[in-house]
């Protein structure tokens, strides 16, 4: 809080004129009605020999953004949250099912598995949470909405097929989100399986096995024959240990919506991942632009729960609408506050839709650099042939204008795809297409997401436009 000079003078029991004089000495020309900030207030107060204790009011905005700090002493270890990514047909779904089934037989037989978008398994008395949607769509959708959900990615690579385009995409998605990768070399039961080739190919992308001096864990598995799964999960726990994942079970419950739908009988149902605190039946929850009292919670084995702690996925009923995947939720103390927050969010959403700021575009780049919003320009490079990709990336990465570096977060030969746009949207990147273009659908999504796609036919043009944009000398496009 700011305060007017007049009010502050009253508080200090001084004449406003005295304060105005002090302010002048500080180089501030002020009138009696002028607002001064807390820093200035502290300076003035100390001039008068008064120590000022600034008590911040309950910060609803901070609550809204879920940035409440937890006392480090209250933090306890929590299960890792894992997503499975990899090229199509390399065995993601088979692996997710295999891991899930291994649990059902091991624990409560007769439990009816519910596909709620996530599930938990137990290994060596510890839990691991899996997000149930294979592939990087879910991963990126969440990140695009500002939710960091995944702690560890299992990258599935078929040993008879090796590294494929979506393998590389998955790697880049994980890297952009700073999520560690455990490689599951799948289909080792096949006669033409060649796990060494997979290792060899992945070194190109910075994933080097420990026996070759790197720090990436490789686990050979057969998802189909249920081989090596236990070892894979142990490796995941090992990586989790290094991360020291923690949460405060006593803190304010908050987390992320994994998926949500309108159920005919039950109304809006949402699967949420609790990331902090303990969610309870009866809690008042705000999720995105919906809110309500939690009427019932069901876990992935169909069991009704009264409470759900950190890293637990649960399906909740009681919201007044269907939130979106990636929306964050927080428990509110009272229903009126919850409703106010939702209304505030809705109007803010409308405003943002009208302004469309935040996104980096070349036209806007210079201003954003000046404002300190951009220290690194993320780009995705797509070209018609691999040779052009490499040539472009090499030149682009050399660009350094006034300390702003260009970072290529993904590159590849081929057209510009929806996945490229999703990654760009999540990473605030621009897309550079060289002799390639997006199809109509991708173009539409890019427009929706405000992702800047630039198309070129000459390498020199790419360089000169990037550099001009960074120097604020880009000629406006008409
Ligand atoms: P996804 O597209 O990555 O989800 O791949 P799927 O899980 O659908 O698997 C694609 C195909 O590979 C299916 O026919 C699976 O049965 C098969 N598959 C998956 N894992 C294995 C494995 O470990 N060994 C063998 N031989 N086949 C597998």
PDB file of C-alpha atoms and ligand atoms in Angstrom, residues 84-97 134-135 156 158 160 166 185-192 221-227 229, ligand 1:
ATOM      1  CA  UNK A  84       4.835 -40.710 -20.688  1.00  0.00           C
ATOM      2  CA  UNK A  85       5.887 -39.309 -24.038  1.00  0.00           C
ATOM      3  CA  UNK A  86       7.302 -40.708 -27.252  1.00  0.00           C
ATOM      4  CA  UNK A  87       6.660 -41.423 -30.908  1.00  0.00           C
ATOM      5  CA  UNK A  88       3.346 -42.889 -32.017  1.00  0.00           C
ATOM      6  CA  UNK A  89       3.205 -46.701 -31.794  1.00  0.00           C
ATOM      7  CA  UNK A  90       6.295 -46.913 -29.621  1.00  0.00           C
ATOM      8  CA  UNK A  91       4.173 -48.268 -26.760  1.00  0.00           C
ATOM      9  CA  UNK A  92       3.066 -45.366 -24.540  1.00  0.00           C
ATOM     10  CA  UNK A  93      -0.480 -46.621 -24.054  1.00  0.00           C
ATOM     11  CA  UNK A  94       0.645 -50.201 -23.544  1.00  0.00           C
ATOM     12  CA  UNK A  95       3.106 -49.030 -20.902  1.00  0.00           C
ATOM     13  CA  UNK A  96       0.525 -46.879 -19.091  1.00  0.00           C
ATOM     14  CA  UNK A  97      -1.889 -49.830 -19.032  1.00  0.00           C
ATOM     15  CA  UNK A 134       0.027 -40.414 -23.493  1.00  0.00           C
ATOM     16  CA  UNK A 135       1.899 -38.011 -25.727  1.00  0.00           C
ATOM     17  CA  UNK A 156       9.375 -44.331 -24.645  1.00  0.00           C
ATOM     18  CA  UNK A 158      10.849 -48.560 -29.481  1.00  0.00           C
ATOM     19  CA  UNK A 160      13.102 -51.802 -33.232  1.00  0.00           C
ATOM     20  CA  UNK A 166       7.939 -37.263 -32.216  1.00  0.00           C
ATOM     21  CA  UNK A 185      13.766 -48.524 -24.356  1.00  0.00           C
ATOM     22  CA  UNK A 186      10.657 -50.512 -25.246  1.00  0.00           C
ATOM     23  CA  UNK A 187       9.900 -53.634 -27.269  1.00  0.00           C
ATOM     24  CA  UNK A 188      13.130 -55.373 -26.297  1.00  0.00           C
ATOM     25  CA  UNK A 189      11.259 -58.672 -26.778  1.00  0.00           C
ATOM     26  CA  UNK A 190      11.279 -58.154 -30.522  1.00  0.00           C
ATOM     27  CA  UNK A 191      13.865 -60.073 -32.524  1.00  0.00           C
ATOM     28  CA  UNK A 192      14.996 -56.962 -34.362  1.00  0.00           C
ATOM     29  CA  UNK A 221      11.523 -52.816 -21.048  1.00  0.00           C
ATOM     30  CA  UNK A 222       8.843 -54.746 -22.820  1.00  0.00           C
ATOM     31  CA  UNK A 223       5.544 -53.087 -22.061  1.00  0.00           C
ATOM     32  CA  UNK A 224       3.751 -55.899 -23.862  1.00  0.00           C
ATOM     33  CA  UNK A 225       5.438 -58.753 -21.966  1.00  0.00           C
ATOM     34  CA  UNK A 226       5.492 -56.752 -18.723  1.00  0.00           C
ATOM     35  CA  UNK A 227       9.272 -56.950 -18.478  1.00  0.00           C
ATOM     36  CA  UNK A 229       8.598 -52.362 -15.388  1.00  0.00           C
TER      37      UNK A 229
HETATM   38  P1  LIG B   1       1.451 -45.614 -28.556  1.00  0.00           P
HETATM   39  O1  LIG B   1       0.949 -45.108 -29.859  1.00  0.00           O
HETATM   40  O2  LIG B   1       2.826 -45.095 -28.253  1.00  0.00           O
HETATM   41  O3  LIG B   1       0.503 -45.417 -27.419  1.00  0.00           O
HETATM   42  O4  LIG B   1       1.680 -47.198 -28.769  1.00  0.00           O
HETATM   43  P2  LIG B   1       0.782 -48.416 -28.287  1.00  0.00           P
HETATM   44  O5  LIG B   1       0.919 -48.628 -26.843  1.00  0.00           O
HETATM   45  O6  LIG B   1      -0.571 -48.263 -28.850  1.00  0.00           O
HETATM   46  O7  LIG B   1       1.542 -49.621 -29.002  1.00  0.00           O
HETATM   47  C1  LIG B   1       1.646 -49.709 -30.411  1.00  0.00           C
HETATM   48  C2  LIG B   1       1.810 -51.154 -30.809  1.00  0.00           C
HETATM   49  O8  LIG B   1       3.036 -51.677 -30.290  1.00  0.00           O
HETATM   50  C3  LIG B   1       0.707 -52.049 -30.274  1.00  0.00           C
HETATM   51  O9  LIG B   1       0.379 -52.994 -31.246  1.00  0.00           O
HETATM   52  C4  LIG B   1       1.349 -52.727 -29.080  1.00  0.00           C
HETATM   53  O10 LIG B   1       0.815 -53.987 -28.812  1.00  0.00           O
HETATM   54  C5  LIG B   1       2.799 -52.849 -29.522  1.00  0.00           C
HETATM   55  N1  LIG B   1       3.720 -52.868 -28.392  1.00  0.00           N
HETATM   56  C6  LIG B   1       3.779 -52.006 -27.350  1.00  0.00           C
HETATM   57  N2  LIG B   1       4.754 -52.360 -26.501  1.00  0.00           N
HETATM   58  C7  LIG B   1       5.329 -53.471 -26.996  1.00  0.00           C
HETATM   59  C8  LIG B   1       6.406 -54.307 -26.572  1.00  0.00           C
HETATM   60  O11 LIG B   1       7.022 -54.124 -25.531  1.00  0.00           O
HETATM   61  N3  LIG B   1       6.720 -55.353 -27.379  1.00  0.00           N
HETATM   62  C9  LIG B   1       6.053 -55.614 -28.530  1.00  0.00           C
HETATM   63  N4  LIG B   1       6.442 -56.648 -29.246  1.00  0.00           N
HETATM   64  N5  LIG B   1       5.043 -54.850 -28.969  1.00  0.00           N
HETATM   65  C10 LIG B   1       4.676 -53.790 -28.214  1.00  0.00           C
END
